[in-house]
PDB file of C-alpha atoms and ligand atoms in Angstrom:
ATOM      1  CA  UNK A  22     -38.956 -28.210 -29.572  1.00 94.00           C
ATOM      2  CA  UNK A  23     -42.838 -27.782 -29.308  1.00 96.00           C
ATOM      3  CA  UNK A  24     -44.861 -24.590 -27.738  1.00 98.00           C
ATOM      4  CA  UNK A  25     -48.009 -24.039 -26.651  1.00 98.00           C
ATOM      5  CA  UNK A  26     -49.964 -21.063 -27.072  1.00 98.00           C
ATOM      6  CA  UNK A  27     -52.413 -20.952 -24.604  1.00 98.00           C
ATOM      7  CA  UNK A  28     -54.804 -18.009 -25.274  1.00 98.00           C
ATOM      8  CA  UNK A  29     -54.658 -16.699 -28.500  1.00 97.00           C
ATOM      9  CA  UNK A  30     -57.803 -14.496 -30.417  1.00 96.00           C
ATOM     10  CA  UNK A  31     -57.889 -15.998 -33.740  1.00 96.00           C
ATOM     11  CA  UNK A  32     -60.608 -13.991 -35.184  1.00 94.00           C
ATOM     12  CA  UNK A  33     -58.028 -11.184 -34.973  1.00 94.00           C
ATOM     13  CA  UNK A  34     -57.530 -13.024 -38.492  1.00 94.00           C
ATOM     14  CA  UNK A  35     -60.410 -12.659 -40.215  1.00 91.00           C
ATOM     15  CA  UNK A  36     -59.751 -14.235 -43.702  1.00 94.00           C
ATOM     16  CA  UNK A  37     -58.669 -17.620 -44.475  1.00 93.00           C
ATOM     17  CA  UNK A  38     -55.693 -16.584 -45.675  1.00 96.00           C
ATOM     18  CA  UNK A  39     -54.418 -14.872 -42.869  1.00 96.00           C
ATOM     19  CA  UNK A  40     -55.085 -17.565 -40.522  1.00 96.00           C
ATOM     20  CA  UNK A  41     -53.870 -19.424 -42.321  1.00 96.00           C
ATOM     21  CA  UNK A  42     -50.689 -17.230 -42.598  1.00 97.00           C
ATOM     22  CA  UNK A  43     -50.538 -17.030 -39.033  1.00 97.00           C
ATOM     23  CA  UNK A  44     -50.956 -20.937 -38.163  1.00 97.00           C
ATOM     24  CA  UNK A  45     -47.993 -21.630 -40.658  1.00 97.00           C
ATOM     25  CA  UNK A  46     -45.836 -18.757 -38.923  1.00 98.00           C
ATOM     26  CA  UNK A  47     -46.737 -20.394 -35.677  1.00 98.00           C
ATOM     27  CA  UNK A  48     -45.696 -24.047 -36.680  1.00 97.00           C
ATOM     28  CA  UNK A  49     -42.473 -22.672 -38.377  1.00 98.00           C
ATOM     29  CA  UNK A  50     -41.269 -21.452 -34.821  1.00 98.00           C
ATOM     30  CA  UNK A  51     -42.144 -24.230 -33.546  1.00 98.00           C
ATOM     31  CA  UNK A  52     -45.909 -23.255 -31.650  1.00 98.00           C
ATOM     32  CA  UNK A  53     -47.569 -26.377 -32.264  1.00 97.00           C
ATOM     33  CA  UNK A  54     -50.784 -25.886 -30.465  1.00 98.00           C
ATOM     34  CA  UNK A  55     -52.708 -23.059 -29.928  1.00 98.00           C
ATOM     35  CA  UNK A  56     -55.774 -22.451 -28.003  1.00 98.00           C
ATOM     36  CA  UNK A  57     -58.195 -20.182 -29.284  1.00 97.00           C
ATOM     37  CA  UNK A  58     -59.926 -18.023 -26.682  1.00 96.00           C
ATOM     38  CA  UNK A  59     -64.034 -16.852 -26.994  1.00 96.00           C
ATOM     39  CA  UNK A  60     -64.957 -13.640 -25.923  1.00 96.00           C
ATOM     40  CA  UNK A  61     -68.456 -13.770 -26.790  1.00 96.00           C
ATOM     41  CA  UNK A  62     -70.966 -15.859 -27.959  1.00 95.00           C
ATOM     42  CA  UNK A  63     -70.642 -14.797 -31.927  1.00 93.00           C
ATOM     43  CA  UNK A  64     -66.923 -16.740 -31.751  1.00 95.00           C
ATOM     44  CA  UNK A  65     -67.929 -19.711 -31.118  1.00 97.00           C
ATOM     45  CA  UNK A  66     -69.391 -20.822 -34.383  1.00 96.00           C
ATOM     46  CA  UNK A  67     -66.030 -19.813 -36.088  1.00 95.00           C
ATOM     47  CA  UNK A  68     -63.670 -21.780 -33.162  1.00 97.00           C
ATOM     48  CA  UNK A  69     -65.296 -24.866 -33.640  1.00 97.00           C
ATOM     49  CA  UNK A  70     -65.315 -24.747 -37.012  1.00 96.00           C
ATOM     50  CA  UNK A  71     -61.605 -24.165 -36.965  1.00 96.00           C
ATOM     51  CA  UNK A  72     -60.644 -26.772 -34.073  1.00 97.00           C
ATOM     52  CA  UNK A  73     -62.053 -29.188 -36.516  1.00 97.00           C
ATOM     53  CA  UNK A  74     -60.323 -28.133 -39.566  1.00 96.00           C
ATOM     54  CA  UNK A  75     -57.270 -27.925 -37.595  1.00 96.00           C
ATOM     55  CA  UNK A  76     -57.462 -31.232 -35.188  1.00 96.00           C
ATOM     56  CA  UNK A  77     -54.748 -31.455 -32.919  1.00 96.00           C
ATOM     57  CA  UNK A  78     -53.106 -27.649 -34.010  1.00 97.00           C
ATOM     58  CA  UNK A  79     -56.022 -25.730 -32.518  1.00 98.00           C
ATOM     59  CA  UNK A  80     -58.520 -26.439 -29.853  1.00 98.00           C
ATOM     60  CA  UNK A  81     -60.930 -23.985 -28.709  1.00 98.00           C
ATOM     61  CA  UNK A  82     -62.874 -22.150 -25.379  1.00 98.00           C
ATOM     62  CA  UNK A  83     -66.274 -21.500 -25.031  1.00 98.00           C
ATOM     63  CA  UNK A  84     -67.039 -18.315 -22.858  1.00 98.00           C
ATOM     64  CA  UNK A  85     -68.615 -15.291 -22.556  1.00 98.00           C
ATOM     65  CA  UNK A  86     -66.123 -12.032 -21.359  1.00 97.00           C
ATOM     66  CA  UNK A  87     -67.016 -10.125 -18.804  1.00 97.00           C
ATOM     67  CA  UNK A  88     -67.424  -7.329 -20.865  1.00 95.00           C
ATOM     68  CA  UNK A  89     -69.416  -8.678 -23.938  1.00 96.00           C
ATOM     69  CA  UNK A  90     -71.964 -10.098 -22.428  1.00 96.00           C
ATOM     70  CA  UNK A  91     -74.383  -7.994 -24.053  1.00 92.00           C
ATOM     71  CA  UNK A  92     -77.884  -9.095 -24.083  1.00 93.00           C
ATOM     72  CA  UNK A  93     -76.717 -12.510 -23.087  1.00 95.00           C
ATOM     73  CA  UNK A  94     -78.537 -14.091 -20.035  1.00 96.00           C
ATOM     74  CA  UNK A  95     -77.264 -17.156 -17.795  1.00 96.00           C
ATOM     75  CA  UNK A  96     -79.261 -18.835 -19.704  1.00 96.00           C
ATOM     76  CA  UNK A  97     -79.411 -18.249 -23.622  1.00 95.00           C
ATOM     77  CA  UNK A  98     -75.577 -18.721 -22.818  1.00 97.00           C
ATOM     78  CA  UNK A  99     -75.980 -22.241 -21.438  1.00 97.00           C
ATOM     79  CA  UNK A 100     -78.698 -22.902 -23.839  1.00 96.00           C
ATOM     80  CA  UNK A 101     -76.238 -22.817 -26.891  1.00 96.00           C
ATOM     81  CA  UNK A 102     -73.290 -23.661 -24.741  1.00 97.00           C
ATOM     82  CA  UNK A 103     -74.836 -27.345 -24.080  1.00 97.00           C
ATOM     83  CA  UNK A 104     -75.048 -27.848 -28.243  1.00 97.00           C
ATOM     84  CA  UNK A 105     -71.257 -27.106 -28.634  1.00 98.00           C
ATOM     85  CA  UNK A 106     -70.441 -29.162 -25.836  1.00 98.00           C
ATOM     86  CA  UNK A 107     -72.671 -31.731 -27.672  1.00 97.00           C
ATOM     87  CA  UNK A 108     -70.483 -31.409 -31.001  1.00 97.00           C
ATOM     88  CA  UNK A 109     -68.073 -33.335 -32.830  1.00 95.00           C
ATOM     89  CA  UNK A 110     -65.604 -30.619 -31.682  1.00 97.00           C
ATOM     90  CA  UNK A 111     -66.208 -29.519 -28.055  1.00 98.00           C
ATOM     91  CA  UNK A 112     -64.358 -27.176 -26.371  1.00 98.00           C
ATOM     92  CA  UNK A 113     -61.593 -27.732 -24.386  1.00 98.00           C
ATOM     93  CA  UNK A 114     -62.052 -25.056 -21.729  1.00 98.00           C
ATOM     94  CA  UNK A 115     -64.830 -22.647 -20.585  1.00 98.00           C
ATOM     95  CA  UNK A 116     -63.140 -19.154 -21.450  1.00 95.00           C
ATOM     96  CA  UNK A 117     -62.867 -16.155 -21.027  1.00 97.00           C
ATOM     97  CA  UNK A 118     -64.686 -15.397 -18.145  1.00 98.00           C
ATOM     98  CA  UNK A 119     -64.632 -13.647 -15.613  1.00 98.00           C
ATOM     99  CA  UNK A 120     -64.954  -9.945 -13.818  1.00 97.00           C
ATOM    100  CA  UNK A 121     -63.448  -6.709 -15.516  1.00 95.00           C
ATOM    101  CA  UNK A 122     -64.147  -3.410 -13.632  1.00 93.00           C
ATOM    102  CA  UNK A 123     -61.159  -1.564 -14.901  1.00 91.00           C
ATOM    103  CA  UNK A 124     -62.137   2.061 -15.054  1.00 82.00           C
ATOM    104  CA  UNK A 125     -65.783   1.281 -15.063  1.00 84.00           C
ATOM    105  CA  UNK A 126     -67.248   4.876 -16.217  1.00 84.00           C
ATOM    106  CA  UNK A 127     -70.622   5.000 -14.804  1.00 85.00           C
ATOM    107  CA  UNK A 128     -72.088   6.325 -11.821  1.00 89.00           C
ATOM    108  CA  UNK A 129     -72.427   4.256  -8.535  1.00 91.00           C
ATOM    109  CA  UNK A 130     -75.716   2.480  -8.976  1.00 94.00           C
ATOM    110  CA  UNK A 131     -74.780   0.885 -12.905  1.00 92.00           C
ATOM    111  CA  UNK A 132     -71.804  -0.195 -11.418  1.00 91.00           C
ATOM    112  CA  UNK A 133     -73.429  -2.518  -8.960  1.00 93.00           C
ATOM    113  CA  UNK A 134     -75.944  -3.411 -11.816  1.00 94.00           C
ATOM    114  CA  UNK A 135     -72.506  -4.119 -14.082  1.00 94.00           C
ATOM    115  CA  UNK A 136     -71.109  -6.034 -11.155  1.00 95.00           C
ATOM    116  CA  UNK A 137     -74.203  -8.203 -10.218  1.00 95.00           C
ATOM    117  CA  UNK A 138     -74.116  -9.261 -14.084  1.00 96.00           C
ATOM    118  CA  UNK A 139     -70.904  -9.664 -14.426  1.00 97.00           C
ATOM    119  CA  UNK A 140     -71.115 -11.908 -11.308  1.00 97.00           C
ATOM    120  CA  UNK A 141     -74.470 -13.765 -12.197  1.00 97.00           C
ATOM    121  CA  UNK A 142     -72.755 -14.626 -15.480  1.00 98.00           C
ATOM    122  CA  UNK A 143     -69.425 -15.808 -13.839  1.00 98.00           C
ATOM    123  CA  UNK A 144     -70.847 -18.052 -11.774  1.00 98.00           C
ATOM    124  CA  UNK A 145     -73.454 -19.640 -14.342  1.00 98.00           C
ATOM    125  CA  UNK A 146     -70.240 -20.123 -16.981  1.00 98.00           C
ATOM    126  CA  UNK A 147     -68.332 -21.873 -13.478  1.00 98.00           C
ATOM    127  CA  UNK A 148     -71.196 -24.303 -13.291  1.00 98.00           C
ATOM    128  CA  UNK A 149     -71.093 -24.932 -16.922  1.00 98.00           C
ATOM    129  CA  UNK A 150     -67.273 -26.229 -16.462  1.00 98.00           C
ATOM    130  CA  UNK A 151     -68.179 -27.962 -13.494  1.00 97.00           C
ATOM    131  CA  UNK A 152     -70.617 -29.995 -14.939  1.00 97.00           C
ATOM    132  CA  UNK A 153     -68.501 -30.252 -17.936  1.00 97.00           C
ATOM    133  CA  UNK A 154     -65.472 -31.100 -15.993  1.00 97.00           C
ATOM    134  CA  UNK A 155     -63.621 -28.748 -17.973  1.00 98.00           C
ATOM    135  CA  UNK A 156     -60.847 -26.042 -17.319  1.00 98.00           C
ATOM    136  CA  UNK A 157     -61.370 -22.535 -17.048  1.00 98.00           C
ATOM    137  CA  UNK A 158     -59.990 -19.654 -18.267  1.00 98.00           C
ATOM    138  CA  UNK A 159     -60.444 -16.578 -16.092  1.00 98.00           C
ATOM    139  CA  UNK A 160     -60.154 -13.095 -16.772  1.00 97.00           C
ATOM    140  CA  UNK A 161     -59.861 -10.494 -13.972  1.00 96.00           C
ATOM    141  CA  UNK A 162     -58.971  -6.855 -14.103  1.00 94.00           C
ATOM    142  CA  UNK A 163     -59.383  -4.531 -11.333  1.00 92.00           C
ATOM    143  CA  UNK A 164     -61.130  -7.631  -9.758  1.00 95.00           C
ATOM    144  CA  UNK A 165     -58.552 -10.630  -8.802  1.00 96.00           C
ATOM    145  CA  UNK A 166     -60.353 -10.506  -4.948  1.00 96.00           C
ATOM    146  CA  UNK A 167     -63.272 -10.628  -6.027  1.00 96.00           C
ATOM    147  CA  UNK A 168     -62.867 -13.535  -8.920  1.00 97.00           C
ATOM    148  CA  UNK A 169     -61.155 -15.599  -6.166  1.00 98.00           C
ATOM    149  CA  UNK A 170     -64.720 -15.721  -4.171  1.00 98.00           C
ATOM    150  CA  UNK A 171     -67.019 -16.407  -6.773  1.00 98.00           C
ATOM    151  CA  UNK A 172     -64.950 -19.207  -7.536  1.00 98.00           C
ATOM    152  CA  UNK A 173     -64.706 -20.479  -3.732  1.00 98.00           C
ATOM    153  CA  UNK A 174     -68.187 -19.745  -3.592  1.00 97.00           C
ATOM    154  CA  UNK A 175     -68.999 -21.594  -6.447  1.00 97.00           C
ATOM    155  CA  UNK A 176     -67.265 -25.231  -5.772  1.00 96.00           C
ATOM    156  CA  UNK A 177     -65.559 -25.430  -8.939  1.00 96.00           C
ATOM    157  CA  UNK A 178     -62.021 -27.026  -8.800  1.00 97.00           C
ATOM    158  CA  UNK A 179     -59.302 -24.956  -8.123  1.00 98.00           C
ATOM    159  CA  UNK A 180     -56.799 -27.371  -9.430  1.00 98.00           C
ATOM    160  CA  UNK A 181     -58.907 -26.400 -13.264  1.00 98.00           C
ATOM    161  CA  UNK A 182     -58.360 -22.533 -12.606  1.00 98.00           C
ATOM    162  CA  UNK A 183     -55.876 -20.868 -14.650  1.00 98.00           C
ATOM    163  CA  UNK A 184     -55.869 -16.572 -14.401  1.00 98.00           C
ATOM    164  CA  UNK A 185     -55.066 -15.766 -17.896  1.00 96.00           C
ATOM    165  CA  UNK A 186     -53.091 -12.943 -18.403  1.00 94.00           C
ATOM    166  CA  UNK A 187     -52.481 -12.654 -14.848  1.00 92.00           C
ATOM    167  CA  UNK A 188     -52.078  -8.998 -13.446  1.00 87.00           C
ATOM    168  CA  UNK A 189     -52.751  -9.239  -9.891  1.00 90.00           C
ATOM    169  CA  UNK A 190     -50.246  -8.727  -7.358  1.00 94.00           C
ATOM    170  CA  UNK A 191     -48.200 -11.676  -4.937  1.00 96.00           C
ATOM    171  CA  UNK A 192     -50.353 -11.726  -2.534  1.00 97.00           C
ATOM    172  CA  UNK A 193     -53.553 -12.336  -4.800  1.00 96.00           C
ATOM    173  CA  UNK A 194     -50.925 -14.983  -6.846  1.00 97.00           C
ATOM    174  CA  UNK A 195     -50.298 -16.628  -3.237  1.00 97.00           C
ATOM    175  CA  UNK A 196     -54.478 -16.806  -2.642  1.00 98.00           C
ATOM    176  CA  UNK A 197     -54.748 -18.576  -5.969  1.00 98.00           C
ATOM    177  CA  UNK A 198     -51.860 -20.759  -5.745  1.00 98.00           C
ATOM    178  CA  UNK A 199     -52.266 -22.235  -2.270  1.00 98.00           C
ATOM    179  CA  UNK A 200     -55.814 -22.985  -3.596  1.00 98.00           C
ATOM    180  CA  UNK A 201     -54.317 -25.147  -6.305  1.00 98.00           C
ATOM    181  CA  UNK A 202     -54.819 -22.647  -8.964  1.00 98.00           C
ATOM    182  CA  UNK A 203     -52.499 -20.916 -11.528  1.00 98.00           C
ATOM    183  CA  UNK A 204     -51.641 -17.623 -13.311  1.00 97.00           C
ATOM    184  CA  UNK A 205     -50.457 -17.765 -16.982  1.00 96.00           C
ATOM    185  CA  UNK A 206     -48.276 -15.094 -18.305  1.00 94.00           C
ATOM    186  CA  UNK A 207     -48.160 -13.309 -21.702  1.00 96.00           C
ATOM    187  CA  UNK A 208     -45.609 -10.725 -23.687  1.00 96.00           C
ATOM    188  CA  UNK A 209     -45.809  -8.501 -20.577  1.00 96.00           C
ATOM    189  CA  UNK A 210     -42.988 -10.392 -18.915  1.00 96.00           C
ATOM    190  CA  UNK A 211     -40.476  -8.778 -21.514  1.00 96.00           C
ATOM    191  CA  UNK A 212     -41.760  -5.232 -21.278  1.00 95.00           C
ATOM    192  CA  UNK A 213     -39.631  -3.106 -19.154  1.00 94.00           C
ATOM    193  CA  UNK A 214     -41.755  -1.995 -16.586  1.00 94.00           C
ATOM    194  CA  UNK A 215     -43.019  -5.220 -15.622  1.00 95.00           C
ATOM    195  CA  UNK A 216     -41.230  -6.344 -12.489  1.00 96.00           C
ATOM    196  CA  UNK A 217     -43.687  -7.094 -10.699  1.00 96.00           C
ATOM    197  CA  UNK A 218     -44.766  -9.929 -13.090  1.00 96.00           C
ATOM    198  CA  UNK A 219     -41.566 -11.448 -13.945  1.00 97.00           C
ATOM    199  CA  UNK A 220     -41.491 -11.310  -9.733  1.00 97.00           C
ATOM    200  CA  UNK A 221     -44.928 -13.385  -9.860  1.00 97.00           C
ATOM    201  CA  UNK A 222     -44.041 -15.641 -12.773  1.00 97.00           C
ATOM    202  CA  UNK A 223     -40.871 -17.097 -10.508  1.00 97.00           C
ATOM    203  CA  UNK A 224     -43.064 -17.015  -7.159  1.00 97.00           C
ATOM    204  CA  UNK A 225     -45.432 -19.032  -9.241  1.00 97.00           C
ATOM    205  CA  UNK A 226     -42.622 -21.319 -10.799  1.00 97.00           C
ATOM    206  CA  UNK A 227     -41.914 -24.137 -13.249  1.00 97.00           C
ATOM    207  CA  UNK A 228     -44.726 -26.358 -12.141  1.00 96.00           C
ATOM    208  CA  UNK A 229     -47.455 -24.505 -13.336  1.00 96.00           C
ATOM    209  CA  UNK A 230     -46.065 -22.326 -16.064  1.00 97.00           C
ATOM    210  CA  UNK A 231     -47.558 -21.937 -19.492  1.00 97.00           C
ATOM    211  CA  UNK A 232     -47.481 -19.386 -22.096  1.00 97.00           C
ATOM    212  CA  UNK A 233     -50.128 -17.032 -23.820  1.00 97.00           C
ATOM    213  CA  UNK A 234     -49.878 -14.232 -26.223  1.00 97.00           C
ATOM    214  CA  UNK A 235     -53.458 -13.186 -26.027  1.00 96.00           C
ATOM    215  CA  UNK A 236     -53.264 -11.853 -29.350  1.00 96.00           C
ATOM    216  CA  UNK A 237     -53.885  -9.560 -31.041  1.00 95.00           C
ATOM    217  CA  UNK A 238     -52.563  -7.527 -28.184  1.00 91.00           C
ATOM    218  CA  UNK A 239     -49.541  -7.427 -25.770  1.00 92.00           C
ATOM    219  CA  UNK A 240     -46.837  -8.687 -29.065  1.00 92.00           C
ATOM    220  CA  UNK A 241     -43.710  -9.083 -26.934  1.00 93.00           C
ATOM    221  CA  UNK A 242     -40.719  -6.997 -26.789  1.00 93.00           C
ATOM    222  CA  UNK A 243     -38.910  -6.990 -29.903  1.00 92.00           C
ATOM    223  CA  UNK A 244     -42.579  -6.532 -31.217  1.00 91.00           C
ATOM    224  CA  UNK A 245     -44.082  -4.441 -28.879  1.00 93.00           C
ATOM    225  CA  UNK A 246     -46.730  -2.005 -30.693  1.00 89.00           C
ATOM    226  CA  UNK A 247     -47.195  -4.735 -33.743  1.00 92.00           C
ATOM    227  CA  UNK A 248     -50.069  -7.020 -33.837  1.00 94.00           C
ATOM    228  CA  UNK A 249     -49.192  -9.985 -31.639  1.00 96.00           C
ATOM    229  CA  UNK A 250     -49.500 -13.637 -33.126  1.00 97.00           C
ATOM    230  CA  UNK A 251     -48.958 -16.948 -31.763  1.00 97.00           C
ATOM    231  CA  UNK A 252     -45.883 -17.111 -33.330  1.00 97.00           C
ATOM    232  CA  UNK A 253     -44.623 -14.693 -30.754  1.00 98.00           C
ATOM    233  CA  UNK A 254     -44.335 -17.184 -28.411  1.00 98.00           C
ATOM    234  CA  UNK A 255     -40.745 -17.766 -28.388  1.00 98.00           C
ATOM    235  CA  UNK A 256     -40.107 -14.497 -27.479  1.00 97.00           C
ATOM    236  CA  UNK A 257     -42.084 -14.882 -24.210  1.00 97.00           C
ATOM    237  CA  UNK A 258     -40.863 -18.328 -23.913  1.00 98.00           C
ATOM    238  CA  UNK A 259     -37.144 -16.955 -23.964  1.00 98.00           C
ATOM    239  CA  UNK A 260     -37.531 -14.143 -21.824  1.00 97.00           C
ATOM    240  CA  UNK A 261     -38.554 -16.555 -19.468  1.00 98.00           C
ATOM    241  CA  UNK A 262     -35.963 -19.074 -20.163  1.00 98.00           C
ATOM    242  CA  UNK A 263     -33.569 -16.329 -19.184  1.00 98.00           C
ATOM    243  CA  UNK A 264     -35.393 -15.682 -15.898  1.00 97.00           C
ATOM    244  CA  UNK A 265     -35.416 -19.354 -14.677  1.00 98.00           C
ATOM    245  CA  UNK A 266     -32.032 -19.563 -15.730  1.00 98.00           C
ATOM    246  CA  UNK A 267     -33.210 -22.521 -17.840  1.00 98.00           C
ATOM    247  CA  UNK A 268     -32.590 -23.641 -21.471  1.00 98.00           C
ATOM    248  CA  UNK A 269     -35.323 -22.617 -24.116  1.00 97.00           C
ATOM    249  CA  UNK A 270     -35.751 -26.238 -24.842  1.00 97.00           C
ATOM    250  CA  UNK A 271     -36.443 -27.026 -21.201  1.00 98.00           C
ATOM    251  CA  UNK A 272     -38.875 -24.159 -20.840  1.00 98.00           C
ATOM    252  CA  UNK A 273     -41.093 -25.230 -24.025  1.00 98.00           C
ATOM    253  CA  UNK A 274     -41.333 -28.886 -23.089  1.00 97.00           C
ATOM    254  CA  UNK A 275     -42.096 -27.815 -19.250  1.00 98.00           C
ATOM    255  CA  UNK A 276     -44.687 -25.277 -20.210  1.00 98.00           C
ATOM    256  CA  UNK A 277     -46.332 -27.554 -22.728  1.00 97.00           C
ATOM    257  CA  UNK A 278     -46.717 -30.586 -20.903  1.00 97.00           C
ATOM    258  CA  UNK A 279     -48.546 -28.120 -17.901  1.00 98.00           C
ATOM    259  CA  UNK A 280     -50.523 -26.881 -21.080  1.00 98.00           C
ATOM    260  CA  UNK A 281     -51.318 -30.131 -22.433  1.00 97.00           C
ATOM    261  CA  UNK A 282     -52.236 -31.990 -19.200  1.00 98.00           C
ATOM    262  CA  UNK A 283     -54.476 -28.345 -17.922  1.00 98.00           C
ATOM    263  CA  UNK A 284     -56.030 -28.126 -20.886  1.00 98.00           C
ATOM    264  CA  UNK A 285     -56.197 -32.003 -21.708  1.00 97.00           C
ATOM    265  CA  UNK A 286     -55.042 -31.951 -25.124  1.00 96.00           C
TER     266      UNK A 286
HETATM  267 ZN1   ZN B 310     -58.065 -12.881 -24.106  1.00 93.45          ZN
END
């Protein structure tokens, strides 16, 4: 049996031994490949030095968060972004990015100043996947409307679109499935008051499923509260198993083929 784990933060392990802790944890329950997840520009030295230390265990996106972006302009981000996707070890998606304006703090004015760059940024990390032809890895709080038209708006392909982490509700998870995108699910799925997306995980179904743990948050229930790790991912994987009324076996080799042919790995 082989998992995936989609979008994990692996500078949440800052020393070489506890990464390397952490891959060997993964691998013993069985989480093959994980997918390391930028959120700002000072990852991506440290991803693609690990993808290449790690060929074939862990691949690695190149992104800019919504909310790190920081001094960063459209274009010192595609400046550097253009030398990594130059390297020996490229990356295999553009992520995270996105929109975040979950309980934005400001007054009225700095949030439309917050949203245009959040927006302008979007967009210009869109058209570096585009002319990549690589995946994307969006992140959207408070802002799953809004996501969905800056990506119409911006031509990419839907069928490369994956809402990490999704928290949306059906009717956004309908918008970005009939478009040919996807949602991906973390530990959230086994915590009790999440109906609504073990609801959206079955809407969304088996053909698109994969599985995150976008650590070091959200460890699943029995680990809720601990620092999460990729190998966690069983206990998402089961949860779900239980929910499709599926095998755990089936569920891993479903959810990392979608994972391996998405992400190309
Ligand atoms: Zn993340």
């Amino acid at each position: 049996m082989e998992l995936t784990d989609t979008h994990a933060h692996l500078d949440a392990f800052p020393s070489p031994q506890e990464l390397q802790g952490a891959i060997e944890r993964a691998k013993q329950a069985n989480v093959t490949r994980i997918i390391t997840c930028s959120a700002k520009k000072g990852d991506w030295a440290l991803y693609s030095q690990i993808a290449a230390a790690r060929k074939g265990e862990v691949f690695w996106q190149l992104g800019v968060h919504p909310t790190e972006i920081g001094e960063e302009t459209p274009e010192s981000v595609r400046a550097d972004a253009e030398k990594y996707l130059r390297s020996q070890t490229p990356p295999v998606s553009i992520g995270e990015i996105g929109l975040d304006f979950y309980r934005f703090e400001g007054s009225a004015q700095e949030f439309e100043e917050m949203k245009s760059r959040q927006e302008k940024m979007f967009l210009a990390q869109l058209e570096i996947a585009k002319e990549a032809n690589l995946p994307v890895c969006v992140h959207a709080r408070s802002a799953v409307e809004e996501a969905i038209e800056i990506i119409d708006f911006s031509g990419a392909d839907w069928n490369k679109i994956v809402f990490h982490c999704f928290s949306g509700n059906l009717q956004e998870l309908e918008k970005i499935n009939s478009r040919g995108g996807r949602a991906s699910f973390t530990g959230i799925i086994t915590y009790k008051n999440a109906e609504l997306m073990r609801s959206a995980m079955l809407k969304q179904g088996l053909e698109k499923i994969m599985f995150e743990t976008d650590c070091p948050y959200l460890a699943p229930a029995p680990n809720r509260g601990k620092q999460n790790e990729p190998s966690y991912i069983p206990f998402i994987a089961q949860k779900a198993a239980e929910l499709f009324g599926i095998s755990l076996e089936e569920i891993a080799e479903v959810s990392s083929k979608n994972a391996r042919e998405f992400f190309g790995i």
